[in-house]
Amino acid sequence: MRIETKIERVRVEIEGRAYALAEKTIAVAEALRRARKKYRDAPGYRLWMAELKILLGKRAMKKLFTDGDGENLDRMQRIHDGALRAFEHNAAQIEEEHLAAALRELCRAGDVPLISRGDAQEREG
């Protein structure tokens, strides 16, 4: 079995501009954990801003959020949620690979019919 360890830097595009997310390191994970603890009882947007500052950096934050108290919270939440999803991209990809392998094993055992992702999406909707 070959283990692939090349992890590409995740980039996001927001309103036509590309931004590199912070690398998923122990330091970044700890910074996110501290922010979640600090803003646990605060309004959600405070946590969003703190996490985005960690993930995107101060320079990107200055470009993205220029309206101070006039910032649109829906826009902010979309940026936050998208950045977090992108930050977790590699972990989600690994989880998907584990699930696919488990499903293949079940299919080999004859317990579950093999369907493709396209088949599953077609059945959903």
Coordinates of N, CA, C and O in Angstrom, one line a residue:
M1 N 0.8 -1.2 0.0 CA 0.0 0.0 0.0 C 0.9 1.2 0.0 O 1.8 1.3 0.8
R2 N 0.6 2.1 -0.8 CA 1.3 3.4 -1.0 C 0.6 4.5 -0.2 O -0.6 4.7 -0.3
I3 N 1.4 5.2 0.7 CA 0.8 6.3 1.5 C 1.3 7.6 0.8 O 2.5 7.9 0.8
E4 N 0.3 8.4 0.4 CA 0.6 9.7 -0.2 C 0.7 10.7 0.9 O -0.2 10.9 1.7
T5 N 1.8 11.4 0.9 CA 2.0 12.5 2.0 C 2.1 13.9 1.4 O 2.3 14.8 2.2
K6 N 2.0 14.0 0.1 CA 2.1 15.3 -0.5 C 0.7 16.1 -0.3 O -0.3 15.7 -0.8
I7 N 0.8 17.1 0.6 CA -0.4 17.8 0.9 C -0.3 19.2 0.2 O 0.6 19.9 0.5
E8 N -1.2 19.5 -0.6 CA -1.2 20.8 -1.3 C -1.8 21.9 -0.5 O -2.7 21.6 0.3
R9 N -1.2 23.0 -0.6 CA -1.7 24.2 0.1 C -3.1 24.5 -0.4 O -3.3 24.6 -1.6
V10 N -4.1 24.7 0.5 CA -5.4 24.9 0.1 C -5.6 26.4 -0.2 O -5.2 27.3 0.6
R11 N -6.3 26.7 -1.3 CA -6.5 28.1 -1.7 C -8.0 28.2 -1.8 O -8.7 27.3 -2.3
V12 N -8.6 29.4 -1.5 CA -10.0 29.7 -1.8 C -10.1 30.9 -2.6 O -9.2 31.8 -2.6
E13 N -11.1 31.0 -3.4 CA -11.4 32.2 -4.2 C -12.6 32.9 -3.6 O -13.7 32.3 -3.4
I14 N -12.5 34.1 -3.2 CA -13.6 34.9 -2.6 C -13.7 36.2 -3.5 O -12.7 37.0 -3.6
E15 N -14.9 36.3 -4.0 CA -15.2 37.5 -4.8 C -14.1 37.8 -5.9 O -13.6 39.0 -6.0
G16 N -13.6 36.8 -6.5 CA -12.7 36.9 -7.6 C -11.2 37.0 -7.2 O -10.4 37.0 -8.1
R17 N -10.9 37.0 -5.9 CA -9.5 37.0 -5.5 C -9.2 35.7 -4.8 O -10.0 35.1 -4.1
A18 N -8.0 35.2 -5.0 CA -7.5 34.0 -4.5 C -6.7 34.2 -3.2 O -6.0 35.2 -3.1
Y19 N -7.0 33.4 -2.2 CA -6.3 33.5 -0.9 C -5.8 32.1 -0.5 O -6.6 31.2 -0.5
A20 N -4.6 32.1 0.0 CA -4.1 30.8 0.5 C -4.5 30.7 2.0 O -4.3 31.7 2.7
L21 N -5.0 29.6 2.4 CA -5.3 29.3 3.8 C -4.1 29.0 4.5 O -3.1 28.5 4.0
A22 N -4.2 29.2 5.8 CA -3.1 28.8 6.7 C -2.9 27.3 6.5 O -3.8 26.5 6.3
E23 N -1.6 26.8 6.7 CA -1.3 25.4 6.6 C -1.9 24.8 7.9 O -2.0 25.4 9.0
K24 N -2.4 23.5 7.8 CA -2.9 22.9 8.9 C -1.8 22.3 9.8 O -1.3 21.2 9.5
T25 N -1.4 23.1 10.7 CA -0.3 22.8 11.6 C -0.9 22.7 13.0 O -2.0 23.1 13.3
I26 N 0.0 22.2 13.9 CA -0.4 22.1 15.3 C -0.7 23.5 15.9 O -1.6 23.8 16.6
A27 N 0.2 24.5 15.5 CA 0.0 25.9 15.9 C -1.3 26.5 15.5 O -2.0 27.1 16.2
V28 N -1.7 26.2 14.2 CA -2.9 26.7 13.7 C -4.1 26.0 14.4 O -5.1 26.7 14.8
A29 N -4.0 24.7 14.6 CA -5.1 24.0 15.3 C -5.3 24.5 16.7 O -6.4 24.7 17.2
E30 N -4.2 24.8 17.4 CA -4.2 25.4 18.7 C -4.8 26.8 18.7 O -5.6 27.1 19.6
A31 N -4.5 27.6 17.8 CA -5.0 28.9 17.7 C -6.5 28.9 17.5 O -7.3 29.7 18.1
L32 N -7.0 28.0 16.6 CA -8.4 27.8 16.4 C -9.1 27.3 17.7 O -10.2 27.8 18.0
R33 N -8.5 26.4 18.4 CA -9.1 25.9 19.6 C -9.2 27.0 20.7 O -10.2 27.2 21.3
R34 N -8.1 27.8 20.8 CA -8.2 28.9 21.7 C -9.3 30.0 21.3 O -10.0 30.5 22.2
A35 N -9.4 30.2 20.1 CA -10.4 31.2 19.6 C -11.8 30.6 19.9 O -12.7 31.4 20.4
R36 N -12.0 29.4 19.7 CA -13.4 28.8 20.0 C -13.7 28.8 21.5 O -14.8 29.1 21.9
K37 N -12.6 28.6 22.3 CA -12.8 28.7 23.7 C -13.1 30.1 24.2 O -14.0 30.4 24.9
K38 N -12.3 31.1 23.6 CA -12.5 32.5 24.0 C -13.8 33.0 23.6 O -14.4 33.8 24.4
Y39 N -14.3 32.7 22.4 CA -15.6 33.3 21.9 C -16.8 32.3 22.1 O -17.8 32.5 21.4
R40 N -16.7 31.3 22.9 CA -17.7 30.3 23.1 C -19.1 31.0 23.5 O -20.1 30.6 22.9
D41 N -19.1 32.0 24.3 CA -20.3 32.7 24.7 C -20.6 34.0 24.0 O -21.5 34.7 24.3
A42 N -19.7 34.3 23.0 CA -19.9 35.6 22.3 C -20.8 35.4 21.1 O -21.0 34.3 20.7
P43 N -21.2 36.5 20.5 CA -21.9 36.4 19.3 C -21.1 35.7 18.2 O -19.9 35.8 18.2
G44 N -21.8 34.9 17.4 CA -21.1 34.1 16.4 C -20.1 34.8 15.5 O -19.1 34.3 15.2
Y45 N -20.5 36.0 15.1 CA -19.6 36.8 14.2 C -18.2 37.1 14.8 O -17.2 37.2 14.1
R46 N -18.1 37.1 16.1 CA -16.8 37.4 16.7 C -15.9 36.2 16.5 O -14.7 36.3 16.2
L47 N -16.5 35.0 16.7 CA -15.7 33.8 16.4 C -15.4 33.7 14.9 O -14.2 33.3 14.6
W48 N -16.3 34.0 14.1 CA -16.0 33.9 12.6 C -14.8 34.8 12.3 O -13.9 34.4 11.6
M49 N -14.9 36.0 12.8 CA -13.8 36.9 12.5 C -12.4 36.4 13.0 O -11.4 36.5 12.4
A50 N -12.5 35.9 14.3 CA -11.2 35.4 14.9 C -10.7 34.2 14.0 O -9.5 34.1 13.8
E51 N -11.6 33.3 13.7 CA -11.1 32.1 12.9 C -10.6 32.5 11.5 O -9.6 32.0 11.0
L52 N -11.3 33.5 10.9 CA -10.9 33.9 9.5 C -9.6 34.6 9.6 O -8.7 34.4 8.7
K53 N -9.3 35.3 10.7 CA -8.0 36.0 10.8 C -6.9 34.9 10.9 O -5.8 35.1 10.3
I54 N -7.2 33.8 11.6 CA -6.2 32.7 11.7 C -6.0 32.0 10.3 O -4.9 31.8 9.9
L55 N -7.1 31.8 9.7 CA -7.1 31.0 8.4 C -6.6 31.8 7.2 O -5.9 31.3 6.4
L56 N -7.0 33.1 7.1 CA -6.7 33.9 6.0 C -5.6 34.9 6.2 O -4.9 35.3 5.3
G57 N -5.4 35.3 7.4 CA -4.4 36.3 7.8 C -5.0 37.7 7.8 O -6.0 38.0 7.3
K58 N -4.2 38.6 8.4 CA -4.6 40.0 8.6 C -4.8 40.8 7.3 O -5.8 41.5 7.1
R59 N -3.9 40.6 6.4 CA -4.0 41.3 5.1 C -5.3 41.0 4.3 O -5.9 41.9 3.8
A60 N -5.6 39.7 4.3 CA -6.8 39.3 3.6 C -8.1 39.9 4.3 O -9.0 40.3 3.7
M61 N -8.0 39.9 5.6 CA -9.1 40.4 6.4 C -9.4 41.9 6.1 O -10.5 42.3 6.0
K62 N -8.3 42.6 6.0 CA -8.4 44.1 5.6 C -9.0 44.3 4.3 O -9.8 45.2 4.1
K63 N -8.7 43.4 3.3 CA -9.3 43.5 2.0 C -10.8 43.0 2.0 O -11.6 43.6 1.3
L64 N -11.1 42.0 2.7 CA -12.4 41.4 2.7 C -13.5 42.2 3.5 O -14.6 42.3 3.2
F65 N -13.0 42.7 4.6 CA -14.0 43.3 5.6 C -13.6 44.8 5.9 O -12.8 45.1 6.7
T66 N -14.2 45.7 5.1 CA -13.9 47.1 5.2 C -15.0 47.9 5.8 O -14.8 49.1 6.0
D67 N -16.1 47.3 6.1 CA -17.3 48.1 6.5 C -17.5 48.1 8.0 O -18.5 48.6 8.5
G68 N -16.6 47.7 8.8 CA -16.7 47.7 10.3 C -18.0 47.1 10.8 O -18.4 46.0 10.4
D69 N -18.8 47.9 11.5 CA -20.0 47.5 12.1 C -21.1 47.3 11.0 O -22.2 46.8 11.3
G70 N -20.8 47.8 9.8 CA -21.8 47.7 8.7 C -21.6 46.4 7.9 O -22.3 46.2 6.9
E71 N -20.7 45.5 8.3 CA -20.5 44.3 7.6 C -21.8 43.4 7.5 O -22.5 43.3 8.5
N72 N -22.0 42.8 6.4 CA -23.2 42.0 6.2 C -22.9 40.6 6.8 O -21.9 39.9 6.4
L73 N -23.6 40.2 7.8 CA -23.4 39.0 8.5 C -23.6 37.7 7.7 O -22.9 36.7 7.9
D74 N -24.5 37.8 6.7 CA -24.7 36.6 5.9 C -23.5 36.4 5.0 O -23.0 35.3 4.8
R75 N -22.9 37.5 4.5 CA -21.7 37.4 3.6 C -20.5 36.9 4.5 O -19.8 36.0 4.1
M76 N -20.4 37.4 5.7 CA -19.3 37.0 6.6 C -19.4 35.5 6.9 O -18.4 34.8 6.9
Q77 N -20.7 35.1 7.2 CA -20.9 33.7 7.5 C -20.5 32.8 6.3 O -19.9 31.7 6.5
R78 N -20.9 33.2 5.1 CA -20.5 32.4 3.9 C -19.0 32.3 3.7 O -18.5 31.2 3.4
I79 N -18.4 33.4 3.9 CA -16.9 33.4 3.8 C -16.3 32.4 4.9 O -15.4 31.6 4.6
H80 N -16.8 32.6 6.1 CA -16.3 31.8 7.2 C -16.5 30.3 6.9 O -15.6 29.5 7.0
D81 N -17.8 29.9 6.6 CA -18.1 28.5 6.4 C -17.3 27.9 5.2 O -16.8 26.8 5.3
G82 N -17.2 28.7 4.2 CA -16.4 28.2 3.0 C -14.9 28.0 3.3 O -14.3 27.0 2.9
A83 N -14.4 29.0 4.1 CA -13.0 28.9 4.5 C -12.7 27.7 5.4 O -11.8 26.9 5.2
L84 N -13.6 27.4 6.3 CA -13.5 26.3 7.2 C -13.6 25.0 6.4 O -12.9 24.0 6.7
R85 N -14.6 24.9 5.5 CA -14.8 23.7 4.7 C -13.5 23.4 3.9 O -13.0 22.3 3.8
A86 N -12.9 24.5 3.3 CA -11.7 24.4 2.5 C -10.5 23.9 3.4 O -9.7 23.1 3.0
F87 N -10.5 24.5 4.6 CA -9.4 24.1 5.6 C -9.5 22.7 5.9 O -8.4 22.0 6.1
E88 N -10.7 22.1 6.0 CA -10.9 20.7 6.3 C -10.9 19.8 5.1 O -11.1 18.6 5.2
H89 N -10.6 20.4 3.9 CA -10.7 19.6 2.7 C -9.9 18.3 2.7 O -10.4 17.3 2.3
N90 N -8.7 18.4 3.1 CA -7.8 17.2 3.1 C -8.4 16.1 4.0 O -8.4 14.9 3.7
A91 N -8.8 16.5 5.2 CA -9.4 15.6 6.2 C -10.6 15.0 5.6 O -10.9 13.7 5.8
A92 N -11.5 15.8 5.0 CA -12.7 15.2 4.4 C -12.4 14.3 3.3 O -13.1 13.2 3.1
Q93 N -11.4 14.6 2.5 CA -11.0 13.7 1.4 C -10.5 12.3 2.0 O -10.8 11.3 1.4
I94 N -9.7 12.4 3.0 CA -9.2 11.1 3.7 C -10.4 10.3 4.2 O -10.5 9.1 4.0
E95 N -11.3 11.0 4.8 CA -12.5 10.3 5.4 C -13.3 9.7 4.2 O -13.8 8.5 4.4
E96 N -13.5 10.4 3.1 CA -14.2 9.8 2.0 C -13.5 8.6 1.4 O -14.1 7.6 1.1
E97 N -12.2 8.6 1.4 CA -11.4 7.4 1.0 C -11.6 6.3 1.9 O -11.8 5.1 1.4
H98 N -11.7 6.5 3.2 CA -11.9 5.4 4.2 C -13.3 4.9 4.0 O -13.5 3.6 4.0
L99 N -14.3 5.7 3.8 CA -15.7 5.2 3.6 C -15.8 4.4 2.3 O -16.5 3.4 2.3
A100 N -15.2 4.9 1.2 CA -15.2 4.2 0.0 C -14.6 2.8 0.1 O -15.1 1.8 -0.4
A101 N -13.4 2.7 0.8 CA -12.8 1.4 1.0 C -13.7 0.5 1.8 O -13.8 -0.7 1.5
A102 N -14.3 1.0 2.8 CA -15.2 0.2 3.6 C -16.4 -0.3 2.8 O -16.8 -1.5 2.9
L103 N -16.9 0.5 2.0 CA -18.0 0.2 1.1 C -17.6 -0.9 0.1 O -18.3 -1.9 -0.1
R104 N -16.4 -0.8 -0.4 CA -15.9 -1.8 -1.4 C -15.8 -3.1 -0.7 O -16.1 -4.2 -1.2
E105 N -15.3 -3.1 0.6 CA -15.2 -4.4 1.3 C -16.5 -5.0 1.6 O -16.7 -6.2 1.4
L106 N -17.5 -4.2 1.9 CA -18.9 -4.7 2.1 C -19.4 -5.3 0.8 O -20.1 -6.4 0.8
C107 N -19.1 -4.7 -0.3 CA -19.6 -5.1 -1.6 C -19.0 -6.4 -2.0 O -19.6 -7.3 -2.5
R108 N -17.7 -6.6 -1.7 CA -17.0 -7.8 -2.0 C -17.5 -9.0 -1.1 O -17.6 -10.1 -1.6
A109 N -18.0 -8.6 0.1 CA -18.6 -9.7 0.9 C -20.0 -10.0 0.5 O -20.6 -10.9 1.1
G110 N -20.5 -9.2 -0.4 CA -21.9 -9.5 -0.9 C -23.0 -8.9 0.0 O -24.2 -9.2 -0.2
D111 N -22.6 -8.0 0.9 CA -23.6 -7.5 1.8 C -24.3 -6.2 1.3 O -25.4 -5.9 1.7
V112 N -23.7 -5.5 0.3 CA -24.2 -4.2 -0.1 C -24.0 -4.1 -1.6 O -22.9 -4.4 -2.1
P113 N -25.0 -3.7 -2.4 CA -24.8 -3.5 -3.8 C -23.9 -2.4 -4.1 O -24.0 -1.4 -3.4
L114 N -23.0 -2.5 -5.0 CA -22.1 -1.4 -5.4 C -22.8 -0.4 -6.3 O -23.4 -0.7 -7.3
I115 N -22.8 0.9 -5.8 CA -23.3 2.0 -6.6 C -22.3 3.1 -6.7 O -21.5 3.2 -5.8
S116 N -22.4 3.8 -7.7 CA -21.4 4.9 -7.9 C -22.0 6.2 -7.3 O -23.2 6.2 -6.9
R117 N -21.1 7.1 -7.1 CA -21.6 8.4 -6.5 C -22.7 9.0 -7.4 O -23.7 9.6 -6.9
G118 N -22.5 8.9 -8.7 CA -23.5 9.4 -9.6 C -24.9 8.8 -9.5 O -25.9 9.4 -9.5
D119 N -24.8 7.4 -9.3 CA -26.1 6.7 -9.0 C -26.7 7.2 -7.7 O -27.9 7.4 -7.7
A120 N -25.9 7.4 -6.7 CA -26.5 7.8 -5.4 C -27.1 9.2 -5.5 O -28.2 9.4 -5.0
Q121 N -26.4 10.1 -6.2 CA -27.0 11.4 -6.4 C -28.3 11.4 -7.2 O -29.2 12.2 -7.0
E122 N -28.3 10.5 -8.2 CA -29.5 10.4 -9.1 C -30.7 9.9 -8.3 O -31.8 10.4 -8.4
R123 N -30.4 9.0 -7.4 CA -31.5 8.5 -6.5 C -32.0 9.5 -5.5 O -33.2 9.5 -5.2
E124 N -31.1 10.4 -5.1 CA -31.5 11.4 -4.1 C -32.3 12.5 -4.8 O -33.1 13.2 -4.1
G125 N -32.1 12.7 -6.0 CA -32.9 13.8 -6.5 C -33.2 14.4 -7.7 O -33.8 15.2 -7.8

